[in-house]
Amino acid sequence: GSGYAKCNQLEAVAVTALDQPCLGASVDLVRFFAQIASNGVMSTPALLADGEIIFSNRVPKTQESISILKKGKGCGDAQIIS
């Protein structure tokens, strides 16, 4: 995608969520269509953690992101797909 406002909002939420203790992870921003499609993302923005789509087509609240990521998802690498 071209990096519109929702993608920037999702990036801010993800960085804040992943800054929590025990959730430290690297964050990659993906904006190239071929790479977006290869991840199985059909709607942007999307957040992937360890290759699994966590959120798609919406920007979650920071606390919602933290809760889901603490349930065992996202303790590795995260990608923000825009």
C-alpha atoms as an extended CHARMM CRD file, in Angstrom:
* protein
*
        82  EXT
         1         1  GLY       CA              0.0000000000        0.0000000000        0.0000000000  PROA      1               0.0000000000
         2         2  SER       CA              0.9170000000        3.6120000000       -0.1750000000  PROA      2               0.0000000000
         3         3  GLY       CA              1.0620000000        4.2310000000        3.5760000000  PROA      3               0.0000000000
         4         4  TYR       CA             -2.1230000000        6.0740000000        4.4060000000  PROA      4               0.0000000000
         5         5  ALA       CA             -3.1310000000        7.4440000000        7.8150000000  PROA      5               0.0000000000
         6         6  LYS       CA             -4.5510000000        4.1810000000        9.2100000000  PROA      6               0.0000000000
         7         7  CYS       CA             -1.2780000000        2.4200000000        8.4740000000  PROA      7               0.0000000000
         8         8  ASN       CA              0.6290000000        5.1030000000       10.3570000000  PROA      8               0.0000000000
         9         9  GLN       CA             -1.8130000000        4.7600000000       13.2710000000  PROA      9               0.0000000000
        10        10  LEU       CA             -1.3510000000        0.9850000000       13.3190000000  PROA      10              0.0000000000
        11        11  GLU       CA              2.4090000000        1.4160000000       13.3250000000  PROA      11              0.0000000000
        12        12  ALA       CA              2.1740000000        3.6680000000       16.4050000000  PROA      12              0.0000000000
        13        13  VAL       CA             -0.1290000000        1.1870000000       18.1920000000  PROA      13              0.0000000000
        14        14  ALA       CA              2.1110000000       -1.7800000000       17.3770000000  PROA      14              0.0000000000
        15        15  VAL       CA              5.3100000000       -0.0550000000       18.4510000000  PROA      15              0.0000000000
        16        16  THR       CA              3.6930000000        0.9630000000       21.7520000000  PROA      16              0.0000000000
        17        17  ALA       CA              2.2770000000       -2.5380000000       22.3400000000  PROA      17              0.0000000000
        18        18  LEU       CA              5.5240000000       -4.2910000000       21.4890000000  PROA      18              0.0000000000
        19        19  ASP       CA              7.4390000000       -1.9910000000       23.8310000000  PROA      19              0.0000000000
        20        20  GLN       CA              5.8000000000       -3.7600000000       26.7860000000  PROA      20              0.0000000000
        21        21  PRO       CA              7.9470000000       -6.0850000000       28.9230000000  PROA      21              0.0000000000
        22        22  CYS       CA              8.2240000000       -9.5930000000       27.4260000000  PROA      22              0.0000000000
        23        23  LEU       CA              6.7380000000       -8.4260000000       24.1440000000  PROA      23              0.0000000000
        24        24  GLY       CA              9.9200000000       -6.9340000000       22.7690000000  PROA      24              0.0000000000
        25        25  ALA       CA             10.0120000000       -7.7230000000       19.0710000000  PROA      25              0.0000000000
        26        26  SER       CA             11.3470000000       -6.3050000000       15.9050000000  PROA      26              0.0000000000
        27        27  VAL       CA              8.8600000000       -4.3990000000       13.7750000000  PROA      27              0.0000000000
        28        28  ASP       CA              9.0050000000       -4.2940000000        9.9870000000  PROA      28              0.0000000000
        29        29  LEU       CA              6.8560000000       -1.9810000000        7.8980000000  PROA      29              0.0000000000
        30        30  VAL       CA              5.7730000000       -3.5920000000        4.6080000000  PROA      30              0.0000000000
        31        31  ARG       CA              4.4970000000       -1.3440000000        1.8290000000  PROA      31              0.0000000000
        32        32  PHE       CA              5.2060000000       -3.3310000000       -1.3390000000  PROA      32              0.0000000000
        33        33  PHE       CA              2.1750000000       -4.9960000000       -2.9190000000  PROA      33              0.0000000000
        34        34  ALA       CA              3.9430000000       -8.2520000000       -3.8210000000  PROA      34              0.0000000000
        35        35  GLN       CA              5.1410000000       -8.7010000000       -0.2550000000  PROA      35              0.0000000000
        36        36  ILE       CA              1.7130000000       -7.7720000000        1.1170000000  PROA      36              0.0000000000
        37        37  ALA       CA              0.0310000000      -10.3880000000       -1.0780000000  PROA      37              0.0000000000
        38        38  SER       CA              2.6230000000      -13.0310000000       -0.2420000000  PROA      38              0.0000000000
        39        39  ASN       CA              1.6360000000      -12.6810000000        3.4150000000  PROA      39              0.0000000000
        40        40  GLY       CA             -2.0010000000      -13.4560000000        2.6150000000  PROA      40              0.0000000000
        41        41  VAL       CA             -3.2200000000       -9.9750000000        3.5330000000  PROA      41              0.0000000000
        42        42  MET       CA             -6.3320000000       -8.9740000000        1.6060000000  PROA      42              0.0000000000
        43        43  SER       CA             -7.1080000000       -5.6820000000        3.4130000000  PROA      43              0.0000000000
        44        44  THR       CA             -4.7890000000       -3.1090000000        4.8910000000  PROA      44              0.0000000000
        45        45  PRO       CA             -3.6890000000       -2.0410000000        7.3400000000  PROA      45              0.0000000000
        46        46  ALA       CA             -2.7520000000       -5.3650000000        8.9120000000  PROA      46              0.0000000000
        47        47  LEU       CA             -0.5620000000       -6.5350000000       11.7550000000  PROA      47              0.0000000000
        48        48  LEU       CA              1.2180000000       -9.8650000000       11.5080000000  PROA      48              0.0000000000
        49        49  ALA       CA              3.0430000000      -11.4950000000       14.3840000000  PROA      49              0.0000000000
        50        50  ASP       CA              5.2800000000      -14.4850000000       13.7440000000  PROA      50              0.0000000000
        51        51  GLY       CA              3.7340000000      -14.7380000000       10.2700000000  PROA      51              0.0000000000
        52        52  GLU       CA              0.1300000000      -14.8890000000       11.5540000000  PROA      52              0.0000000000
        53        53  ILE       CA             -2.3920000000      -12.1560000000       10.7380000000  PROA      53              0.0000000000
        54        54  ILE       CA             -3.4560000000      -10.6280000000       14.0550000000  PROA      54              0.0000000000
        55        55  PHE       CA             -5.4680000000       -7.6520000000       12.7770000000  PROA      55              0.0000000000
        56        56  SER       CA             -6.5830000000       -6.7020000000        9.2920000000  PROA      56              0.0000000000
        57        57  ASN       CA             -8.5590000000       -3.7860000000        7.8630000000  PROA      57              0.0000000000
        58        58  ARG       CA             -8.6630000000       -1.8860000000       11.1620000000  PROA      58              0.0000000000
        59        59  VAL       CA             -6.5600000000       -0.1550000000       13.7660000000  PROA      59              0.0000000000
        60        60  PRO       CA             -7.0030000000       -1.7840000000       17.1740000000  PROA      60              0.0000000000
        61        61  LYS       CA             -6.7250000000        0.0520000000       20.4550000000  PROA      61              0.0000000000
        62        62  THR       CA             -3.2860000000       -0.2120000000       22.0300000000  PROA      62              0.0000000000
        63        63  GLN       CA             -4.5990000000       -2.1870000000       25.0280000000  PROA      63              0.0000000000
        64        64  GLU       CA             -6.3510000000       -4.6760000000       22.7180000000  PROA      64              0.0000000000
        65        65  SER       CA             -3.0780000000       -5.2130000000       20.8580000000  PROA      65              0.0000000000
        66        66  ILE       CA             -1.1810000000       -5.7430000000       24.0910000000  PROA      66              0.0000000000
        67        67  SER       CA             -3.7500000000       -8.2750000000       25.3540000000  PROA      67              0.0000000000
        68        68  ILE       CA             -3.6840000000      -10.3370000000       22.1720000000  PROA      68              0.0000000000
        69        69  LEU       CA              0.0880000000      -10.2130000000       21.8120000000  PROA      69              0.0000000000
        70        70  LYS       CA              0.5400000000      -11.2960000000       25.4500000000  PROA      70              0.0000000000
        71        71  LYS       CA             -1.5400000000      -14.4250000000       24.7870000000  PROA      71              0.0000000000
        72        72  GLY       CA              1.4700000000      -15.9140000000       23.0850000000  PROA      72              0.0000000000
        73        73  LYS       CA              1.2140000000      -14.2040000000       19.7480000000  PROA      73              0.0000000000
        74        74  GLY       CA              3.7850000000      -11.6820000000       18.6770000000  PROA      74              0.0000000000
        75        75  CYS       CA              6.6820000000      -12.5250000000       20.9340000000  PROA      75              0.0000000000
        76        76  GLY       CA              8.8880000000      -12.8090000000       17.8750000000  PROA      76              0.0000000000
        77        77  ASP       CA              8.8450000000      -10.6220000000       14.8050000000  PROA      77              0.0000000000
        78        78  ALA       CA              5.9740000000       -8.3170000000       13.8700000000  PROA      78              0.0000000000
        79        79  GLN       CA              5.1100000000       -6.8630000000       10.4860000000  PROA      79              0.0000000000
        80        80  ILE       CA              2.8700000000       -3.9110000000        9.7920000000  PROA      80              0.0000000000
        81        81  ILE       CA              1.3300000000       -4.2790000000        6.3690000000  PROA      81              0.0000000000
        82        82  SER       CA              0.1630000000       -1.0820000000        4.7210000000  PROA      82              0.0000000000
